[in-house]
Amino acid sequence: MDQNSNSFDALGAGEHGHRPAMPWDQLLAVIRRTPQLSAIDAALIAQQRPDATSGVLSPFRTAGTPTWDGLHTVLSTLRRKNLLPTHLPQTRSASVMLTRLLTELALIFTGHRGEGPDLGVAAAESTAELAQVRFETECIAWLIAGRLGLRAAATGVLRGYLKHGELIPEFSRDRVLQTVETIEDVFGGALDFGTTIREELPSLFELDDSLAV
């Protein structure tokens, strides 16, 4: 991934002399509701043609919450690609575990957990402030969750920052967008990822109707 082309960080700093960058909360809203496009493509279209995505695309339509079958497929894919986190979150809810897993992947892929895998994501600075780390990570997890059709509202720190944009800490728009795209690409893109997490694998044994409760 060419980190120098279409730089949203440069755009936000006014280095291109084009129209000012779309407010971050508005850009996130567009990206969340357009899983048919990559995060970067959705952001580019929103920035260049703000009305292009209005009413044309829609959120992920597959109904249902994540299943344990789907989550096991996600973990198997990460293990096969040597991307499985060392410490997995423990919970009885597949939805909660997936959300926590997305947060952990965000920390790893951005380099906030140390040197991350070489997947083309703009590496985080070793001197990054805790507020920056937390904001970038929460943006990434919240974006992907929304693009997968999960019921995940912005809460806590993220909600406060988006409501009061002037308080947002220094962060990299490029790193957030690149990480969202990279994580989704591991599973074939947002739409395939959303289908995978809802997998229901058939039982090895047929259930006798007379034994059904």
Short mmCIF file of N, CA and C in Angstrom, two decimals, residues 8 27 30-32 34-35 37-47 53 147:
data_model
loop_
_atom_site.label_atom_id
_atom_site.label_comp_id
_atom_site.label_asym_id
_atom_site.label_seq_id
_atom_site.Cartn_x
_atom_site.Cartn_y
_atom_site.Cartn_z
N PHE A 8 -4.49 11.23 3.90
CA PHE A 8 -5.49 11.97 4.65
C PHE A 8 -4.85 12.80 5.75
N LEU A 27 -16.74 11.67 8.44
CA LEU A 27 -16.05 10.70 7.60
C LEU A 27 -16.25 9.28 8.14
N VAL A 30 -19.70 7.91 7.18
CA VAL A 30 -19.78 7.46 5.79
C VAL A 30 -19.11 6.09 5.64
N ILE A 31 -17.94 5.93 6.21
CA ILE A 31 -17.19 4.68 6.07
C ILE A 31 -17.94 3.52 6.73
N ARG A 32 -18.55 3.77 7.87
CA ARG A 32 -19.29 2.72 8.58
C ARG A 32 -20.47 2.20 7.77
N THR A 34 -20.75 2.10 4.46
CA THR A 34 -20.42 1.68 3.10
C THR A 34 -19.42 0.51 3.10
N PRO A 35 -19.83 -0.64 3.67
CA PRO A 35 -18.93 -1.80 3.69
C PRO A 35 -18.70 -2.39 2.31
N LEU A 37 -17.52 -0.82 -0.05
CA LEU A 37 -16.26 -0.20 -0.48
C LEU A 37 -15.20 -0.43 0.59
N SER A 38 -13.94 -0.42 0.18
CA SER A 38 -12.88 -0.45 1.18
C SER A 38 -12.94 0.83 1.99
N ALA A 39 -12.38 0.82 3.18
CA ALA A 39 -12.41 2.00 4.04
C ALA A 39 -11.77 3.20 3.35
N ILE A 40 -10.64 2.96 2.67
CA ILE A 40 -9.94 4.06 2.02
C ILE A 40 -10.73 4.59 0.83
N ASP A 41 -11.30 3.70 0.02
CA ASP A 41 -12.10 4.14 -1.12
C ASP A 41 -13.32 4.94 -0.66
N ALA A 42 -13.97 4.46 0.40
CA ALA A 42 -15.14 5.17 0.93
C ALA A 42 -14.75 6.56 1.41
N ALA A 43 -13.59 6.65 2.06
CA ALA A 43 -13.11 7.94 2.57
C ALA A 43 -12.77 8.88 1.42
N LEU A 44 -12.14 8.35 0.37
CA LEU A 44 -11.77 9.18 -0.78
C LEU A 44 -13.00 9.73 -1.49
N ILE A 45 -14.00 8.87 -1.68
CA ILE A 45 -15.22 9.31 -2.34
C ILE A 45 -15.94 10.36 -1.50
N ALA A 46 -15.99 10.10 -0.19
CA ALA A 46 -16.66 11.05 0.70
C ALA A 46 -15.97 12.40 0.68
N GLN A 47 -14.65 12.38 0.60
CA GLN A 47 -13.88 13.63 0.61
C GLN A 47 -14.01 14.37 -0.72
N THR A 53 -22.14 9.20 -1.80
CA THR A 53 -22.57 8.01 -1.05
C THR A 53 -23.90 8.22 -0.34
N ARG A 147 -19.11 -1.67 10.13
CA ARG A 147 -19.10 -2.16 8.76
C ARG A 147 -19.52 -3.64 8.69
#
